[in-house]
Amino acid sequence: MKIGVDVQGGDFAPQAVLDGVKLFLTETDLAGSTTLYLFGNEEVVKSYLAENDLEKYNLVVIPTEDDVEMGESPTRAIAKKRKSSIVQGIVYHQKGEIDAFLSAGNTGALLAGVMSTVKPIAGLLRPCISSPMPKFNGTYGVLLDVGLNADCKPEYLEQFAILGSIYAREVQHVENPKVALLNIGEEPEKGNLLTKATHQLLKNNPNINFIGNLEPNHLFCEHEADVIVADGFTGNIVLKEAESIYKLIKQRKVQDDFFEIFNYENYGGTSILGIDATVLIGHGHSSPVAIKNLIIHADEIARSHVRTKFKEYFENA
C-alpha cells in the first residue's frame, strides 16, 4: 500500500507528524509492506529522516511550498495554495499514485479540497464522515454522519446506513452489521419528521439489517448497533460529547479501561465515506501516537478495498 501523509497538518506539525511516522515505521509490522509518501517541507523532512535513521524504510518525500494554517479560510486556501501539502496529497491520490491520504490539518480545507477534486461515488447523493463509537466490551461501532451534512433528507440517511453497513463488514469484519437510527425514543413514531421518514426507509430496505431506533442512553452498549445513523448535526454533537466525557474522566484522574477506548489516539481519526478516494481526517491536536494509529487505520481501509464495495453496490442499485 502507498499511504500519503500530510506532514504540515496539525497544531504540532511537523514534529508530531514525523514522530508519528517514526512510531509507525519502528513499532508496527506494516513498514515492510507499506510505502509512506510524506508531503511537506523537503529540507525539514529529509533532515528528520536522516537524524532518526529512517531512510532505510519505504519512504517518498514530496516537496511542498505552502502551508494551510489551521484558522485559514478553507476555500481561499485551496484556491491559492495549490502547492500546499493538503492539495498535493489530494492530487496524488486522484491520479492514483497513492492508495490513501491522511491529514490532521485544517479540516475545512481538506474537505473543500476533496469535494472540489474527488468525485462522489456514482449513485450516491451525499458523502459523509464516519467515526468509531466505543462499545462497553472494548470494541467499536461506527457512527455516521458526524459533521459533513448538517441538514439531511431521509434518502441521505438511508444511504449512510448502506455505507456504514459495508464499512462495518469490510473493515471491522462484522458479518451482518446491525443498523440503528439515533432517536429520542425506541418507538417508530417517535422523533421529528426526518427520523420518522428515515425509519420507514430503513425498515423497508432489504439490504440493511435494521434493528430500529436507538436512544442515546444505549449508545455504548455492546449488544446494540454496529452502525448508528444520524444527520451530521446530531452526529457531530454526539462525537464531541464523547470527547468531552474522556477529557472529564482524565481531569478527574479516574483510571478505567473502558474510558480509555474513548481516547481518539486509539484510532487516530475519521474517514470520509462515499467519495472515490480513501481520505482520513486526523484531530488537530494529534499526538505522535494518534498519527501512528491514523496511518494504521488508513492502511487497513485501503487494504480492505471497501471503496470498491461501495462503488459496486451503488452502481448495481
mmCIF file of N, CA, C and O in Angstrom, residues 30 38 45 104 133 167 196 200 207 209 211 226 230 242 259:
data_model
loop_
_atom_site.group_PDB
_atom_site.id
_atom_site.type_symbol
_atom_site.label_atom_id
_atom_site.label_comp_id
_atom_site.label_asym_id
_atom_site.label_seq_id
_atom_site.Cartn_x
_atom_site.Cartn_y
_atom_site.Cartn_z
ATOM 1 N N LEU A 30 3.915 -3.232 9.632
ATOM 2 C CA LEU A 30 3.412 -2.823 8.330
ATOM 3 C C LEU A 30 4.451 -2.090 7.491
ATOM 4 O O LEU A 30 4.234 -1.861 6.299
ATOM 5 N N LEU A 38 5.467 11.274 2.044
ATOM 6 C CA LEU A 38 5.465 12.355 3.017
ATOM 7 C C LEU A 38 5.410 13.699 2.300
ATOM 8 O O LEU A 38 6.370 14.111 1.636
ATOM 9 N N VAL A 45 11.854 17.473 6.370
ATOM 10 C CA VAL A 45 11.533 16.049 6.365
ATOM 11 C C VAL A 45 12.787 15.204 6.187
ATOM 12 O O VAL A 45 13.032 14.246 6.937
ATOM 13 N N ALA A 104 -4.026 15.818 9.528
ATOM 14 C CA ALA A 104 -4.537 16.352 10.783
ATOM 15 C C ALA A 104 -4.586 17.873 10.712
ATOM 16 O O ALA A 104 -4.685 18.551 11.733
ATOM 17 N N MET A 133 -17.320 4.404 17.287
ATOM 18 C CA MET A 133 -18.066 4.629 18.519
ATOM 19 C C MET A 133 -17.736 3.521 19.502
ATOM 20 O O MET A 133 -17.975 2.348 19.240
ATOM 21 N N TYR A 167 -18.973 -0.666 5.390
ATOM 22 C CA TYR A 167 -17.747 -0.354 6.125
ATOM 23 C C TYR A 167 -17.565 -1.321 7.296
ATOM 24 O O TYR A 167 -16.466 -1.868 7.500
ATOM 25 N N LYS A 196 -38.684 10.016 11.495
ATOM 26 C CA LYS A 196 -39.867 9.193 11.210
ATOM 27 C C LYS A 196 -39.836 8.666 9.779
ATOM 28 O O LYS A 196 -40.094 7.487 9.523
ATOM 29 N N GLN A 200 -38.907 4.481 8.229
ATOM 30 C CA GLN A 200 -39.651 3.693 7.260
ATOM 31 C C GLN A 200 -38.754 3.221 6.117
ATOM 32 O O GLN A 200 -38.864 2.077 5.661
ATOM 33 N N ASN A 207 -31.484 -4.576 2.171
ATOM 34 C CA ASN A 207 -30.022 -4.623 2.243
ATOM 35 C C ASN A 207 -29.475 -4.091 3.559
ATOM 36 O O ASN A 207 -28.258 -3.999 3.727
ATOM 37 N N ASN A 209 -29.677 -4.473 7.806
ATOM 38 C CA ASN A 209 -30.119 -5.238 8.977
ATOM 39 C C ASN A 209 -30.560 -4.251 10.050
ATOM 40 O O ASN A 209 -29.862 -3.995 11.022
ATOM 41 N N ILE A 211 -32.404 -2.636 13.108
ATOM 42 C CA ILE A 211 -32.935 -3.107 14.394
ATOM 43 C C ILE A 211 -33.795 -2.051 15.080
ATOM 44 O O ILE A 211 -34.255 -2.251 16.206
ATOM 45 N N ASP A 226 -24.185 -1.990 15.493
ATOM 46 C CA ASP A 226 -22.833 -1.899 14.944
ATOM 47 C C ASP A 226 -22.682 -0.635 14.109
ATOM 48 O O ASP A 226 -21.581 -0.115 13.947
ATOM 49 N N ALA A 230 -27.184 8.959 11.822
ATOM 50 C CA ALA A 230 -27.684 10.251 12.288
ATOM 51 C C ALA A 230 -27.375 11.311 11.238
ATOM 52 O O ALA A 230 -26.489 11.120 10.389
ATOM 53 N N ALA A 242 -18.747 12.711 23.389
ATOM 54 C CA ALA A 242 -17.914 11.573 23.763
ATOM 55 C C ALA A 242 -16.495 12.030 24.086
ATOM 56 O O ALA A 242 -15.872 11.553 25.045
ATOM 57 N N PHE A 259 -13.061 3.649 29.684
ATOM 58 C CA PHE A 259 -12.996 5.031 29.232
ATOM 59 C C PHE A 259 -11.745 5.314 28.404
ATOM 60 O O PHE A 259 -11.706 6.291 27.650
#
